[in-house]
Short mmCIF file of C-alpha atoms in Angstrom, two decimals:
data_model
loop_
_atom_site.label_atom_id
_atom_site.label_comp_id
_atom_site.label_asym_id
_atom_site.label_seq_id
_atom_site.Cartn_x
_atom_site.Cartn_y
_atom_site.Cartn_z
CA MET G 1 51.19 20.20 37.89
CA SER G 2 52.32 18.33 41.15
CA LYS G 3 55.60 16.74 41.65
CA ALA G 4 54.47 14.04 42.86
CA LYS G 5 52.43 13.01 39.28
CA SER G 6 54.41 10.57 37.69
CA PHE G 7 53.11 11.19 34.02
CA ASN G 8 52.93 14.92 32.22
CA ILE G 9 49.11 15.02 30.69
CA PRO G 10 47.85 18.26 29.98
CA LYS G 11 44.83 18.62 31.65
CA SER G 12 43.91 20.69 28.19
CA LEU G 13 43.85 17.32 26.52
CA VAL G 14 41.68 15.71 29.27
CA PHE G 15 38.60 18.64 28.23
CA THR G 16 39.02 18.23 24.35
CA ALA G 17 39.10 14.51 24.80
CA PHE G 18 35.81 14.78 26.68
CA LYS G 19 34.25 17.05 24.14
CA ALA G 20 35.33 14.79 21.40
CA VAL G 21 33.74 11.45 23.10
CA LYS G 22 30.40 14.06 23.55
CA LYS G 23 30.44 14.75 19.74
CA ASN G 24 30.38 10.98 18.88
CA LYS G 25 27.96 10.32 20.90
CA GLY G 26 27.52 6.66 22.75
CA SER G 27 25.63 4.95 25.08
CA ALA G 28 26.26 4.19 29.18
CA GLY G 29 28.88 1.57 29.77
CA ILE G 30 28.82 -1.17 32.52
CA ASP G 31 28.39 1.53 35.75
CA LYS G 32 25.07 3.08 33.31
CA ILE G 33 26.03 6.11 33.57
CA SER G 34 25.80 8.48 30.57
CA ILE G 35 27.21 11.35 28.79
CA GLU G 36 24.69 13.12 30.09
CA LYS G 37 24.97 12.02 33.94
CA TYR G 38 29.00 12.52 33.34
CA GLU G 39 28.63 16.26 32.46
CA LYS G 40 27.00 17.37 35.55
CA ASN G 41 29.52 16.90 37.29
CA LEU G 42 32.39 17.82 34.58
CA LYS G 43 35.11 19.90 35.85
CA ASN G 44 35.00 17.31 39.17
CA ASN G 45 35.28 14.01 37.22
CA LEU G 46 37.57 14.86 35.00
CA TYR G 47 39.66 16.18 37.37
CA LYS G 48 39.68 13.03 39.18
CA LEU G 49 40.59 11.20 35.73
CA TRP G 50 43.43 13.58 35.12
CA ASN G 51 43.90 13.11 38.61
CA ARG G 52 44.23 9.19 38.38
CA MET G 53 45.56 8.85 34.51
CA ALA G 54 48.11 11.26 35.80
CA SER G 55 49.55 9.75 38.53
CA GLY G 56 49.53 5.89 37.30
CA THR G 57 46.52 4.68 39.31
CA TYR G 58 43.39 4.84 36.91
CA PHE G 59 41.92 1.47 36.01
CA PRO G 60 39.35 1.22 33.51
CA LYS G 61 36.26 -0.64 33.89
CA ALA G 62 34.59 -3.74 32.63
CA VAL G 63 33.56 -3.00 28.40
CA LYS G 64 29.83 -3.51 28.21
CA ALA G 65 29.31 -6.39 25.31
CA VAL G 66 25.83 -5.29 23.41
CA GLU G 67 24.99 -7.46 20.26
CA ILE G 68 24.15 -4.94 16.80
CA PRO G 69 22.43 -6.35 14.15
CA LYS G 70 24.51 -6.97 10.64
CA LYS G 71 23.20 -5.06 7.89
CA ASN G 72 23.09 -8.79 6.04
CA GLY G 73 22.08 -10.21 8.84
CA GLY G 74 23.54 -12.07 12.15
CA ILE G 75 24.85 -10.04 14.94
CA ARG G 76 28.05 -8.39 15.42
CA VAL G 77 29.54 -7.70 19.15
CA LEU G 78 30.27 -4.04 19.99
CA GLY G 79 32.37 -3.39 22.97
CA VAL G 80 31.62 -0.42 24.80
CA PRO G 81 33.66 0.87 27.97
CA THR G 82 31.81 3.18 29.84
CA VAL G 83 32.10 6.91 29.38
CA GLU G 84 35.02 7.89 31.73
CA ASP G 85 36.76 5.23 29.85
CA ARG G 86 36.59 6.55 26.56
CA ILE G 87 37.69 9.59 27.61
CA ALA G 88 40.45 7.78 28.72
CA GLN G 89 41.03 6.03 25.20
CA MET G 90 40.74 9.39 23.28
CA ILE G 91 43.15 11.23 25.90
CA VAL G 92 45.51 8.31 24.95
CA LYS G 93 44.36 8.07 20.56
CA LEU G 94 44.47 12.00 20.19
CA SER G 95 47.94 11.71 22.20
CA MET G 96 49.46 8.98 19.75
CA GLU G 97 47.38 10.20 16.61
CA LYS G 98 49.67 12.71 16.05
CA ILE G 99 53.01 10.31 15.89
CA ILE G 100 51.59 7.64 13.99
CA ASP G 101 49.10 9.05 11.50
CA PRO G 102 51.95 10.77 9.50
CA ILE G 103 53.74 6.89 9.14
CA PHE G 104 50.17 5.45 7.68
CA LEU G 105 50.21 4.46 3.90
CA ASN G 106 48.49 6.57 1.64
CA ASP G 107 46.06 3.64 0.69
CA SER G 108 45.27 3.35 4.36
CA TYR G 109 41.71 4.87 4.33
CA GLY G 110 40.02 3.79 7.54
CA TYR G 111 39.30 5.61 10.84
CA ARG G 112 42.05 8.79 9.95
CA PRO G 113 41.98 11.74 10.17
CA ASN G 114 41.05 13.94 6.97
CA ARG G 115 39.79 10.80 5.34
CA SER G 116 37.15 9.07 4.29
CA ALA G 117 34.60 5.89 2.90
CA HIS G 118 35.01 8.20 -0.46
CA ASP G 119 38.00 8.89 -0.71
CA ALA G 120 38.90 5.06 -0.61
CA ILE G 121 35.96 4.57 -3.61
CA LYS G 122 37.34 7.43 -6.09
CA VAL G 123 40.35 5.55 -5.89
CA THR G 124 39.03 2.13 -6.68
CA ARG G 125 36.80 3.55 -9.49
CA SER G 126 39.53 5.19 -11.10
CA ARG G 127 42.46 2.01 -10.66
CA CYS G 128 39.62 -0.18 -11.69
CA TRP G 129 40.19 1.62 -15.41
CA LYS G 130 43.30 0.42 -15.49
CA TYR G 131 43.56 -2.76 -13.94
CA ASP G 132 41.62 -5.84 -15.33
CA TRP G 133 41.72 -7.98 -12.23
CA VAL G 134 40.77 -7.31 -8.30
CA LEU G 135 41.41 -9.14 -5.40
CA GLU G 136 39.06 -7.76 -3.02
CA PHE G 137 39.49 -9.66 0.31
CA ASP G 138 38.40 -9.42 4.48
CA ILE G 139 40.31 -10.13 7.35
CA LYS G 140 38.24 -12.21 9.52
CA GLY G 141 36.73 -10.89 12.81
CA LEU G 142 40.52 -8.17 12.95
CA PHE G 143 39.12 -6.79 16.17
CA ASP G 144 38.96 -10.25 17.73
CA ASN G 145 42.33 -11.68 17.27
CA ILE G 146 44.81 -8.76 16.90
CA ASN G 147 47.73 -10.53 18.52
CA HIS G 148 48.47 -8.28 22.19
CA LYS G 149 52.22 -9.33 21.68
CA LEU G 150 52.65 -8.04 17.93
CA LEU G 151 50.76 -5.10 18.71
CA LEU G 152 52.60 -4.79 21.25
CA LYS G 153 55.79 -4.61 19.69
CA ALA G 154 54.71 -1.55 17.44
CA VAL G 155 53.13 0.12 20.10
CA TYR G 156 56.60 0.16 22.10
CA LYS G 157 58.20 1.54 18.49
CA TYR G 158 56.22 4.57 17.86
CA ALA G 159 54.47 5.10 21.26
CA LYS G 160 56.00 8.56 22.50
CA TYR G 161 54.77 8.35 26.20
CA LYS G 162 55.45 5.51 28.75
CA TRP G 163 51.80 6.68 30.22
CA GLU G 164 50.38 5.58 26.59
CA ILE G 165 51.70 2.30 27.04
CA LEU G 166 50.49 1.98 30.20
CA TYR G 167 47.00 2.47 29.95
CA ILE G 168 46.99 0.48 26.38
CA LYS G 169 48.29 -2.78 28.47
CA ARG G 170 45.47 -2.23 30.25
CA TRP G 171 43.04 -1.62 28.56
CA LEU G 172 44.32 -5.16 26.14
CA ALA G 173 43.59 -6.76 29.30
CA ASN G 174 40.33 -5.39 30.07
CA PRO G 175 37.59 -8.15 30.96
CA VAL G 176 34.14 -7.98 29.15
CA SER G 177 30.79 -8.73 30.39
CA ASN G 178 28.31 -10.00 28.56
CA ASN G 179 24.87 -10.42 30.53
CA ASN G 180 27.23 -10.32 33.97
CA LYS G 181 29.29 -12.89 32.95
CA ILE G 182 32.85 -11.77 33.29
CA THR G 183 35.54 -13.01 30.05
CA LYS G 184 38.97 -12.07 30.83
CA ASN G 185 40.50 -11.04 27.57
CA THR G 186 44.45 -12.18 27.69
CA GLU G 187 46.55 -12.31 24.34
CA ASN G 188 44.22 -11.10 21.90
CA GLY G 189 41.38 -8.50 20.38
CA THR G 190 40.97 -4.93 20.72
CA PRO G 191 37.26 -4.17 21.61
CA GLN G 192 35.43 -3.15 18.37
CA GLY G 193 34.01 -0.10 19.82
CA GLY G 194 36.50 1.26 21.85
CA VAL G 195 37.94 4.92 21.07
CA ILE G 196 41.43 3.54 20.91
CA SER G 197 40.35 0.02 18.95
CA PRO G 198 40.49 1.76 15.37
CA LEU G 199 43.95 3.13 15.78
CA LEU G 200 45.73 0.47 17.30
CA ALA G 201 44.06 -2.04 14.64
CA ASN G 202 45.56 0.37 11.95
CA LEU G 203 48.89 0.35 13.52
CA PHE G 204 48.64 -3.46 13.45
CA LEU G 205 47.88 -3.48 9.50
CA HIS G 206 50.19 -1.00 8.71
CA PHE G 207 53.17 -3.48 9.45
CA ALA G 208 51.19 -6.77 8.75
CA PHE G 209 49.41 -6.14 5.40
CA ASP G 210 50.50 -2.50 4.22
CA LYS G 211 54.38 -2.66 4.92
CA TRP G 212 54.02 -6.01 3.49
CA MET G 213 52.44 -5.04 -0.13
CA GLU G 214 54.46 -1.81 -0.41
CA LYS G 215 57.89 -4.34 -0.10
CA ARG G 216 56.79 -7.68 -1.80
CA PHE G 217 54.41 -6.48 -4.69
CA PRO G 218 55.40 -2.68 -5.16
CA ASN G 219 53.64 -2.80 -8.41
CA ASN G 220 50.43 -3.44 -7.32
CA LYS G 221 47.93 -0.81 -6.35
CA TRP G 222 45.94 -1.49 -3.51
CA CYS G 223 43.21 0.11 -0.86
CA ARG G 224 42.75 -0.49 2.80
CA TYR G 225 39.44 0.65 4.69
CA ALA G 226 40.00 -1.28 8.22
CA ASP G 227 40.03 -4.82 7.21
CA ASP G 228 38.17 -4.71 4.35
CA GLY G 229 41.10 -4.46 1.02
CA ILE G 230 40.73 -4.23 -2.68
CA ILE G 231 44.37 -5.16 -4.81
CA HIS G 232 44.48 -4.39 -8.00
CA CYS G 233 46.27 -7.24 -10.73
CA ASN G 234 46.97 -7.32 -14.30
CA SER G 235 46.24 -11.26 -14.21
CA ARG G 236 43.92 -13.59 -13.03
CA ALA G 237 46.98 -15.61 -12.17
CA GLU G 238 48.73 -12.67 -10.21
CA ALA G 239 45.75 -11.98 -8.28
CA ILE G 240 45.38 -15.87 -6.96
CA PHE G 241 49.41 -15.93 -6.34
CA ILE G 242 49.37 -12.29 -4.25
CA LEU G 243 45.88 -14.43 -2.06
CA ASN G 244 48.02 -17.65 -1.81
CA CYS G 245 50.66 -15.33 -0.89
CA LEU G 246 48.48 -12.68 1.33
CA LYS G 247 47.00 -15.75 3.56
CA GLU G 248 50.72 -16.99 4.12
CA ARG G 249 50.86 -13.47 5.60
CA MET G 250 47.96 -13.20 7.79
CA LYS G 251 48.99 -16.69 9.28
CA GLU G 252 52.34 -15.14 10.38
CA CYS G 253 50.19 -12.34 11.99
CA LYS G 254 47.89 -14.80 13.83
CA LEU G 255 45.35 -13.34 11.38
CA GLU G 256 42.92 -15.28 8.92
CA ILE G 257 41.24 -14.39 5.13
CA HIS G 258 37.59 -14.56 5.49
CA PRO G 259 37.08 -17.33 3.11
CA GLY G 260 33.70 -15.76 2.27
CA LYS G 261 34.45 -12.67 1.85
CA THR G 262 37.48 -13.07 -0.41
CA LYS G 263 37.11 -13.12 -4.24
CA ILE G 264 38.96 -12.90 -7.95
CA ILE G 265 36.96 -10.21 -10.36
CA TYR G 266 37.60 -9.48 -13.44
CA CYS G 267 36.90 -5.75 -14.10
CA LYS G 268 35.03 -6.49 -17.31
CA ASP G 269 33.82 -3.45 -19.81
CA SER G 270 33.77 -2.58 -23.78
CA ASN G 271 36.95 -3.40 -24.04
CA ARG G 272 37.65 -6.60 -21.70
CA LYS G 273 36.65 -9.93 -23.28
CA GLU G 274 38.25 -12.48 -20.77
CA ASN G 275 35.88 -14.60 -19.00
CA ASN G 276 35.12 -15.03 -15.54
CA LYS G 277 32.39 -15.73 -13.33
CA LEU G 278 33.33 -13.03 -10.91
CA HIS G 279 32.18 -9.30 -12.48
CA GLU G 280 31.32 -7.42 -9.74
CA PHE G 281 32.45 -7.02 -5.97
CA THR G 282 31.26 -4.67 -3.60
CA PHE G 283 33.20 -2.04 -1.38
CA LEU G 284 32.11 0.42 1.45
CA GLY G 285 28.67 0.05 0.32
CA TYR G 286 28.98 0.07 -3.50
CA SER G 287 28.97 -2.34 -5.77
CA PHE G 288 31.79 -2.23 -8.90
CA ARG G 289 30.42 -3.85 -11.83
CA PRO G 290 30.00 -3.46 -15.59
CA ARG G 291 27.35 -0.34 -16.10
CA LYS G 292 25.92 1.14 -19.58
CA ALA G 293 27.88 4.80 -20.08
CA LYS G 294 27.23 7.15 -22.52
CA GLY G 295 30.79 8.68 -23.84
CA ILE G 296 31.15 12.21 -24.77
CA ASN G 297 29.87 12.04 -28.57
CA GLY G 298 26.78 10.44 -27.00
CA SER G 299 27.55 6.77 -28.19
CA SER G 300 27.13 4.37 -25.40
CA PHE G 301 29.32 1.64 -23.73
CA THR G 302 29.82 -0.63 -21.21
CA SER G 303 32.32 0.77 -17.79
CA PHE G 304 32.98 -0.71 -14.64
CA LEU G 305 31.56 1.29 -12.56
CA PRO G 306 30.54 1.75 -9.03
CA ALA G 307 26.57 2.22 -7.73
CA ILE G 308 24.75 2.05 -4.39
CA SER G 309 24.55 -1.74 -3.41
CA ASN G 310 22.16 -4.46 -3.09
CA LYS G 311 22.66 -4.86 0.07
CA ALA G 312 22.64 -1.25 1.28
CA LYS G 313 19.42 -0.93 -1.09
CA LYS G 314 17.44 -3.30 1.67
CA HIS G 315 18.86 -2.48 4.39
CA ILE G 316 17.40 1.45 2.99
CA ARG G 317 14.10 -0.53 2.77
CA ARG G 318 14.41 -2.25 6.03
CA THR G 319 15.06 1.05 7.88
CA ILE G 320 12.03 2.83 6.30
CA LYS G 321 9.63 0.11 7.12
CA SER G 322 11.52 -0.16 10.56
CA ARG G 323 10.26 2.96 11.53
CA TYR G 324 6.90 2.47 11.77
CA LEU G 325 5.42 4.81 9.62
CA LEU G 326 2.13 3.19 8.62
CA HIS G 327 1.36 3.34 12.62
CA GLN G 328 1.51 6.66 12.82
CA THR G 329 -1.26 8.29 10.70
CA GLN G 330 -2.18 11.08 13.32
CA ILE G 331 1.31 13.08 12.64
CA THR G 332 1.38 15.56 10.31
CA LEU G 333 3.18 15.15 6.70
CA ALA G 334 5.46 17.73 8.26
CA GLU G 335 6.11 15.76 11.76
CA VAL G 336 6.53 12.63 9.39
CA ALA G 337 9.49 14.65 6.86
CA ASP G 338 10.86 15.80 10.45
CA LYS G 339 11.54 11.53 11.34
CA TYR G 340 13.22 10.88 8.34
CA ASN G 341 14.80 13.44 6.73
CA SER G 342 17.98 13.01 8.57
CA VAL G 343 18.74 9.49 7.43
CA LEU G 344 17.33 10.41 3.65
CA ARG G 345 19.58 12.80 3.72
CA GLY G 346 22.35 10.76 5.05
CA TRP G 347 21.67 7.88 2.14
CA LEU G 348 21.63 11.10 -0.11
CA ASN G 349 25.00 12.16 1.02
CA TYR G 350 27.00 8.89 1.47
CA TYR G 351 25.04 6.76 -1.80
CA GLY G 352 24.95 9.75 -4.13
CA LEU G 353 28.79 9.75 -5.15
CA TYR G 354 28.42 7.53 -7.93
CA GLY G 355 25.06 6.00 -10.16
CA LYS G 356 23.19 8.15 -8.13
CA ASN G 357 20.10 6.92 -10.79
CA GLU G 358 20.75 3.23 -9.03
CA LEU G 359 20.17 5.50 -5.41
CA LYS G 360 16.92 7.21 -6.72
CA LYS G 361 15.37 4.18 -7.61
CA VAL G 362 15.39 2.62 -3.77
CA LEU G 363 14.56 6.00 -2.73
CA HIS G 364 11.01 5.76 -4.51
CA HIS G 365 10.37 3.12 -1.70
CA MET G 366 9.93 5.91 1.17
CA ASN G 367 7.28 7.53 -1.39
CA ASP G 368 5.52 4.41 -1.90
CA HIS G 369 5.42 4.13 2.04
CA LEU G 370 4.05 7.91 1.95
CA VAL G 371 1.61 6.55 -0.08
CA MET G 372 0.25 4.16 1.97
CA TRP G 373 0.61 6.13 5.00
CA VAL G 374 -2.16 8.79 3.23
CA ILE G 375 -4.39 6.23 2.24
CA ARG G 376 -4.53 5.02 6.02
CA LYS G 377 -4.97 8.74 6.75
CA PHE G 378 -7.67 9.96 4.93
CA ASP G 379 -10.81 7.93 5.30
CA LYS G 380 -11.65 8.85 1.73
CA LEU G 381 -8.75 7.66 0.43
CA LYS G 382 -8.95 4.17 1.44
CA THR G 383 -7.54 1.82 -1.45
CA LYS G 384 -7.55 4.58 -3.77
CA LYS G 385 -3.75 4.33 -4.71
CA MET G 386 -3.65 6.63 -7.68
CA LYS G 387 -5.49 9.49 -6.01
CA ALA G 388 -3.34 9.03 -2.50
CA ARG G 389 0.12 9.15 -5.25
CA LYS G 390 -1.48 12.55 -7.07
CA LEU G 391 -2.35 14.24 -3.55
CA LEU G 392 1.36 13.43 -2.55
CA ASN G 393 2.75 14.59 -6.03
CA LYS G 394 0.83 17.85 -5.63
CA ILE G 395 2.34 18.57 -2.10
CA ALA G 396 5.54 17.79 -3.34
CA LYS G 397 5.85 20.20 -6.10
CA GLU G 398 3.98 23.01 -4.01
CA ASN G 399 7.02 22.27 -1.32
CA PRO G 400 9.48 20.62 -2.79
CA ASN G 401 11.57 21.02 0.04
CA LEU G 402 9.72 19.76 2.60
CA PHE G 403 11.75 15.82 2.07
CA SER G 404 15.17 15.48 1.68
CA HIS G 405 14.69 13.15 -2.21
CA TRP G 406 12.20 15.20 -3.33
CA THR G 407 15.22 17.87 -3.77
CA VAL G 408 16.81 15.77 -6.00
CA GLY G 409 13.84 15.05 -7.84
CA VAL G 410 12.65 11.49 -6.54
CA LEU G 411 8.97 12.35 -6.71
CA PRO G 412 5.85 10.59 -6.23
CA MET G 413 4.61 10.19 -9.80
CA THR G 414 8.23 9.77 -11.50
CA GLY G 415 10.54 6.38 -11.81
#
């Protein structure tokens, strides 16, 4: 490397970062340069980025604001950096993550290597059998409200290289462009959608919540996935006390507990007899509530178990409908399967971990949609829904792997 360079950033790290950004896909930023376009002159583009970062002359472009519909309605604003800025952020993320991730506590699961939402759901499930009460909490607008001064204290503590700090400070101060209106970012927030933002949010909450819980309430198990969290409690009174302490703690850290998404829940089952209005909470797309279960001897009882949430069910129905299958009768059934199978596999893999029967119920909506498609496609079957269903069922038995949900027994004539 040239002696003129201020920072020793390995060129190999730049290329590794590009591969990670390409794998994550994503749209173009404010400069309208896509990953494909950037890749056409890849060697030169990566060299220029490395050269500027290594010399301290790299400055990011404004972040493009993109409105994304939420599953439950409303809008979430994501900040989309340019492809080049995503690569730069990935360089810092990969560099810092090796140092920072090992200091995080075991019950922090979101956006971490070798950890998943399924891990968080699994541990929460087992703990709900051991603790009678749950405090479910949500931090209001975490990514928009992280205080820069407090965050940078943690960054200074754990950043190994000066260039990591330099570029994090530039990204935190980066303006946001929304319909050509530029908003400067000075004191709070790290754009949701930025590559570096999840790592910074985890670092912030490591001190704001995780270590605080470890010190203040060492006997209460908890689980956090980004800004969503669960605290297990022994009584309602204890849950109320911890909630009040948590609210004060978040105020100290310039954050706020979301009042509408924070609840105290009783994990009711056959052995728990206390009264409480709330017996259900939703965490990472799964609803935990009293459900019928069978013991080893075949006897029925009520257990506190997770399964796909009603919100996730509605999202699945909307997604199936949003692909406008009924207006595409010119394509074949195999082509229909190609359009849907990737998303069907995703639902099966994620929501099939627990409560598979609840997932199967909602996936019958796909079969209902296919029946209507068959009716529209074949004139002879107009208004003859049962004949269309029988025809589809015959196809399913002859080609059980055609649709992903058929492979797990969700057939047109079942349910």
